[in-house]
PDB file of C-alpha atoms in Angstrom:
ATOM      1  CA  UNK K   1     137.209  61.803 -61.852  1.00 83.00           C
ATOM      2  CA  UNK K   2     140.480  63.453 -60.810  1.00 95.00           C
ATOM      3  CA  UNK K   3     140.549  63.691 -57.009  1.00 97.00           C
ATOM      4  CA  UNK K   4     142.584  65.736 -54.534  1.00 98.00           C
ATOM      5  CA  UNK K   5     142.695  64.355 -51.000  1.00 98.00           C
ATOM      6  CA  UNK K   6     143.896  66.846 -48.399  1.00 98.00           C
ATOM      7  CA  UNK K   7     144.490  65.767 -44.821  1.00 98.00           C
ATOM      8  CA  UNK K   8     145.690  67.170 -41.515  1.00 97.00           C
ATOM      9  CA  UNK K   9     146.962  64.511 -39.139  1.00 94.00           C
ATOM     10  CA  UNK K  10     148.629  64.782 -35.754  1.00 86.00           C
ATOM     11  CA  UNK K  11     149.764  61.216 -35.120  1.00 78.00           C
ATOM     12  CA  UNK K  12     149.108  59.518 -38.462  1.00 87.00           C
ATOM     13  CA  UNK K  13     145.594  58.025 -38.259  1.00 94.00           C
ATOM     14  CA  UNK K  14     144.091  60.605 -40.617  1.00 96.00           C
ATOM     15  CA  UNK K  15     146.967  60.047 -43.038  1.00 96.00           C
ATOM     16  CA  UNK K  16     146.253  56.308 -42.905  1.00 96.00           C
ATOM     17  CA  UNK K  17     142.560  56.866 -43.641  1.00 97.00           C
ATOM     18  CA  UNK K  18     143.381  59.311 -46.447  1.00 98.00           C
ATOM     19  CA  UNK K  19     145.655  56.667 -47.961  1.00 97.00           C
ATOM     20  CA  UNK K  20     142.895  54.063 -47.852  1.00 97.00           C
ATOM     21  CA  UNK K  21     140.527  56.504 -49.564  1.00 98.00           C
ATOM     22  CA  UNK K  22     143.190  57.286 -52.184  1.00 97.00           C
ATOM     23  CA  UNK K  23     143.513  53.600 -53.126  1.00 96.00           C
ATOM     24  CA  UNK K  24     139.746  53.236 -53.517  1.00 96.00           C
ATOM     25  CA  UNK K  25     139.154  56.494 -55.419  1.00 96.00           C
ATOM     26  CA  UNK K  26     141.478  55.717 -58.313  1.00 88.00           C
ATOM     27  CA  UNK K  27     142.954  58.831 -59.944  1.00 89.00           C
ATOM     28  CA  UNK K  28     143.810  60.649 -56.712  1.00 96.00           C
ATOM     29  CA  UNK K  29     146.524  62.942 -55.383  1.00 97.00           C
ATOM     30  CA  UNK K  30     147.256  62.904 -51.650  1.00 97.00           C
ATOM     31  CA  UNK K  31     148.520  66.075 -49.897  1.00 97.00           C
ATOM     32  CA  UNK K  32     149.353  66.906 -46.300  1.00 97.00           C
ATOM     33  CA  UNK K  33     147.846  70.284 -45.373  1.00 97.00           C
ATOM     34  CA  UNK K  34     150.727  70.853 -42.925  1.00 93.00           C
ATOM     35  CA  UNK K  35     153.197  70.839 -45.833  1.00 92.00           C
ATOM     36  CA  UNK K  36     151.290  73.652 -47.536  1.00 81.00           C
ATOM     37  CA  UNK K  37     152.211  72.580 -51.079  1.00 87.00           C
ATOM     38  CA  UNK K  38     148.647  72.318 -52.392  1.00 95.00           C
ATOM     39  CA  UNK K  39     148.096  71.994 -56.151  1.00 96.00           C
ATOM     40  CA  UNK K  40     145.551  74.326 -57.803  1.00 96.00           C
ATOM     41  CA  UNK K  41     142.001  73.276 -56.917  1.00 96.00           C
ATOM     42  CA  UNK K  42     140.929  74.021 -60.498  1.00 95.00           C
ATOM     43  CA  UNK K  43     142.942  70.954 -61.633  1.00 96.00           C
ATOM     44  CA  UNK K  44     140.568  68.573 -59.800  1.00 97.00           C
ATOM     45  CA  UNK K  45     136.971  67.427 -60.205  1.00 95.00           C
ATOM     46  CA  UNK K  46     136.666  66.158 -56.660  1.00 97.00           C
ATOM     47  CA  UNK K  47     138.234  67.385 -53.421  1.00 98.00           C
ATOM     48  CA  UNK K  48     138.239  65.519 -50.119  1.00 98.00           C
ATOM     49  CA  UNK K  49     139.359  67.108 -46.862  1.00 98.00           C
ATOM     50  CA  UNK K  50     140.109  65.076 -43.760  1.00 98.00           C
ATOM     51  CA  UNK K  51     141.243  66.016 -40.289  1.00 97.00           C
ATOM     52  CA  UNK K  52     141.840  64.443 -36.947  1.00 93.00           C
ATOM     53  CA  UNK K  53     139.506  65.484 -34.169  1.00 90.00           C
ATOM     54  CA  UNK K  54     140.779  66.319 -30.679  1.00 81.00           C
ATOM     55  CA  UNK K  55     138.528  67.605 -27.910  1.00 79.00           C
ATOM     56  CA  UNK K  56     135.898  68.520 -30.484  1.00 87.00           C
ATOM     57  CA  UNK K  57     138.207  70.523 -32.769  1.00 92.00           C
ATOM     58  CA  UNK K  58     139.797  69.704 -36.092  1.00 96.00           C
ATOM     59  CA  UNK K  59     143.402  70.574 -36.948  1.00 96.00           C
ATOM     60  CA  UNK K  60     143.983  74.286 -37.531  1.00 97.00           C
ATOM     61  CA  UNK K  61     145.378  73.615 -41.034  1.00 97.00           C
ATOM     62  CA  UNK K  62     142.139  71.933 -42.132  1.00 97.00           C
ATOM     63  CA  UNK K  63     139.936  74.583 -40.530  1.00 97.00           C
ATOM     64  CA  UNK K  64     141.866  77.434 -42.159  1.00 97.00           C
ATOM     65  CA  UNK K  65     141.925  75.754 -45.576  1.00 97.00           C
ATOM     66  CA  UNK K  66     138.191  75.022 -45.523  1.00 97.00           C
ATOM     67  CA  UNK K  67     137.345  78.577 -44.425  1.00 96.00           C
ATOM     68  CA  UNK K  68     139.621  80.207 -47.005  1.00 97.00           C
ATOM     69  CA  UNK K  69     138.443  77.995 -49.897  1.00 97.00           C
ATOM     70  CA  UNK K  70     134.779  77.348 -48.992  1.00 96.00           C
ATOM     71  CA  UNK K  71     133.400  79.081 -52.099  1.00 94.00           C
ATOM     72  CA  UNK K  72     135.720  77.225 -54.502  1.00 95.00           C
ATOM     73  CA  UNK K  73     135.135  73.912 -52.717  1.00 96.00           C
ATOM     74  CA  UNK K  74     131.378  74.399 -52.965  1.00 92.00           C
ATOM     75  CA  UNK K  75     131.675  74.352 -56.760  1.00 93.00           C
ATOM     76  CA  UNK K  76     133.380  70.940 -56.751  1.00 94.00           C
ATOM     77  CA  UNK K  77     132.322  67.463 -55.746  1.00 97.00           C
ATOM     78  CA  UNK K  78     133.554  67.813 -52.182  1.00 97.00           C
ATOM     79  CA  UNK K  79     133.695  65.408 -49.265  1.00 98.00           C
ATOM     80  CA  UNK K  80     134.741  65.862 -45.651  1.00 98.00           C
ATOM     81  CA  UNK K  81     135.924  63.266 -43.178  1.00 97.00           C
ATOM     82  CA  UNK K  82     137.002  63.270 -39.577  1.00 96.00           C
ATOM     83  CA  UNK K  83     139.107  60.763 -37.702  1.00 95.00           C
ATOM     84  CA  UNK K  84     139.182  60.141 -34.003  1.00 88.00           C
ATOM     85  CA  UNK K  85     137.892  57.966 -31.221  1.00 80.00           C
ATOM     86  CA  UNK K  86     134.821  60.033 -30.307  1.00 73.00           C
ATOM     87  CA  UNK K  87     131.604  58.049 -30.155  1.00 65.00           C
ATOM     88  CA  UNK K  88     129.522  60.805 -31.772  1.00 67.00           C
ATOM     89  CA  UNK K  89     132.050  62.081 -34.289  1.00 62.00           C
ATOM     90  CA  UNK K  90     129.473  63.152 -36.883  1.00 68.00           C
ATOM     91  CA  UNK K  91     128.257  65.909 -34.563  1.00 79.00           C
ATOM     92  CA  UNK K  92     131.505  67.845 -35.010  1.00 93.00           C
ATOM     93  CA  UNK K  93     131.169  68.872 -38.661  1.00 95.00           C
ATOM     94  CA  UNK K  94     128.893  71.838 -37.919  1.00 93.00           C
ATOM     95  CA  UNK K  95     131.228  73.237 -35.272  1.00 94.00           C
ATOM     96  CA  UNK K  96     134.367  72.953 -37.412  1.00 96.00           C
ATOM     97  CA  UNK K  97     133.463  73.716 -41.033  1.00 96.00           C
ATOM     98  CA  UNK K  98     131.804  76.765 -42.619  1.00 95.00           C
ATOM     99  CA  UNK K  99     128.043  76.373 -43.083  1.00 94.00           C
ATOM    100  CA  UNK K 100     128.212  77.458 -46.726  1.00 94.00           C
ATOM    101  CA  UNK K 101     130.595  74.543 -47.362  1.00 96.00           C
ATOM    102  CA  UNK K 102     128.617  72.006 -45.328  1.00 95.00           C
ATOM    103  CA  UNK K 103     125.480  72.851 -47.296  1.00 94.00           C
ATOM    104  CA  UNK K 104     127.211  71.861 -50.546  1.00 94.00           C
ATOM    105  CA  UNK K 105     129.380  68.844 -49.708  1.00 96.00           C
ATOM    106  CA  UNK K 106     128.556  65.607 -51.433  1.00 95.00           C
ATOM    107  CA  UNK K 107     129.197  63.527 -48.338  1.00 96.00           C
ATOM    108  CA  UNK K 108     130.844  63.583 -44.950  1.00 95.00           C
ATOM    109  CA  UNK K 109     131.867  60.828 -42.621  1.00 95.00           C
ATOM    110  CA  UNK K 110     133.400  59.999 -39.301  1.00 94.00           C
ATOM    111  CA  UNK K 111     135.797  57.203 -40.204  1.00 95.00           C
ATOM    112  CA  UNK K 112     137.250  56.143 -36.869  1.00 93.00           C
ATOM    113  CA  UNK K 113     140.753  56.526 -35.565  1.00 91.00           C
ATOM    114  CA  UNK K 114     143.793  55.166 -33.804  1.00 83.00           C
ATOM    115  CA  UNK K 115     145.257  55.790 -30.383  1.00 72.00           C
ATOM    116  CA  UNK K 116     148.927  54.904 -30.121  1.00 75.00           C
ATOM    117  CA  UNK K 117     150.274  55.677 -26.637  1.00 71.00           C
ATOM    118  CA  UNK K 118     153.818  55.748 -28.070  1.00 76.00           C
ATOM    119  CA  UNK K 119     152.883  58.771 -30.219  1.00 76.00           C
ATOM    120  CA  UNK K 120     150.730  60.558 -27.634  1.00 73.00           C
ATOM    121  CA  UNK K 121     151.958  63.171 -25.207  1.00 72.00           C
ATOM    122  CA  UNK K 122     151.367  62.922 -21.455  1.00 74.00           C
ATOM    123  CA  UNK K 123     148.135  64.943 -21.583  1.00 69.00           C
ATOM    124  CA  UNK K 124     146.688  62.871 -24.462  1.00 71.00           C
ATOM    125  CA  UNK K 125     147.491  59.621 -22.649  1.00 63.00           C
ATOM    126  CA  UNK K 126     145.834  60.989 -19.499  1.00 69.00           C
ATOM    127  CA  UNK K 127     142.660  61.995 -21.381  1.00 69.00           C
ATOM    128  CA  UNK K 128     142.330  58.654 -23.181  1.00 65.00           C
ATOM    129  CA  UNK K 129     142.952  56.759 -19.958  1.00 63.00           C
ATOM    130  CA  UNK K 130     140.446  58.899 -18.013  1.00 70.00           C
ATOM    131  CA  UNK K 131     137.702  59.199 -20.625  1.00 65.00           C
ATOM    132  CA  UNK K 132     137.981  55.909 -22.512  1.00 62.00           C
ATOM    133  CA  UNK K 133     139.554  53.806 -19.783  1.00 65.00           C
ATOM    134  CA  UNK K 134     142.251  52.773 -22.262  1.00 69.00           C
ATOM    135  CA  UNK K 135     146.006  52.944 -22.078  1.00 69.00           C
ATOM    136  CA  UNK K 136     146.996  50.560 -24.866  1.00 65.00           C
ATOM    137  CA  UNK K 137     147.041  50.777 -28.658  1.00 62.00           C
ATOM    138  CA  UNK K 138     143.524  51.076 -30.120  1.00 75.00           C
ATOM    139  CA  UNK K 139     142.589  50.948 -33.798  1.00 79.00           C
ATOM    140  CA  UNK K 140     139.010  51.821 -34.651  1.00 87.00           C
ATOM    141  CA  UNK K 141     139.336  52.734 -38.329  1.00 94.00           C
ATOM    142  CA  UNK K 142     135.982  51.878 -39.895  1.00 95.00           C
ATOM    143  CA  UNK K 143     136.605  50.320 -43.316  1.00 96.00           C
ATOM    144  CA  UNK K 144     132.861  49.938 -43.915  1.00 97.00           C
ATOM    145  CA  UNK K 145     132.405  53.675 -43.363  1.00 96.00           C
ATOM    146  CA  UNK K 146     135.370  54.364 -45.669  1.00 97.00           C
ATOM    147  CA  UNK K 147     133.740  52.233 -48.392  1.00 98.00           C
ATOM    148  CA  UNK K 148     130.432  54.097 -47.955  1.00 98.00           C
ATOM    149  CA  UNK K 149     132.235  57.450 -48.096  1.00 97.00           C
ATOM    150  CA  UNK K 150     134.083  56.512 -51.303  1.00 97.00           C
ATOM    151  CA  UNK K 151     130.909  55.146 -52.912  1.00 97.00           C
ATOM    152  CA  UNK K 152     129.109  58.423 -52.180  1.00 97.00           C
ATOM    153  CA  UNK K 153     131.979  60.420 -53.638  1.00 97.00           C
ATOM    154  CA  UNK K 154     131.959  58.330 -56.823  1.00 94.00           C
ATOM    155  CA  UNK K 155     128.217  58.848 -57.472  1.00 89.00           C
TER     156      UNK K 155
END
């Protein structure tokens, strides 16, 4: 199964997760949605889209791509993943992706995230410190959830 993995990452956690998925999927091509150099969707059997989640919203590149290509994506084996530190990350799919796409995806998952204060701006550090009571590096990438996501995509 030839797979295209598209991601939109702000500080690198989503890119890291996309890379872990790529290794487990096998024949996969990894593309950054910010770069905009996306190969033709028709060349792939499976398409995975991932985005970081900030204050309940995904990256604008991922949202625009999903909205523009929802019909084509619905005809493929498609998976969606989010990265972030939110406790209830799975609740954000419905508010960020078109319903006609969500109804057809093979799987979706909230796969955890990373907070690196060295990469965060002042506002992001303030929010994490206020909301999560954290000011140091945090890695909460969920490898078990990644394995489950990949297994669902391979079915």
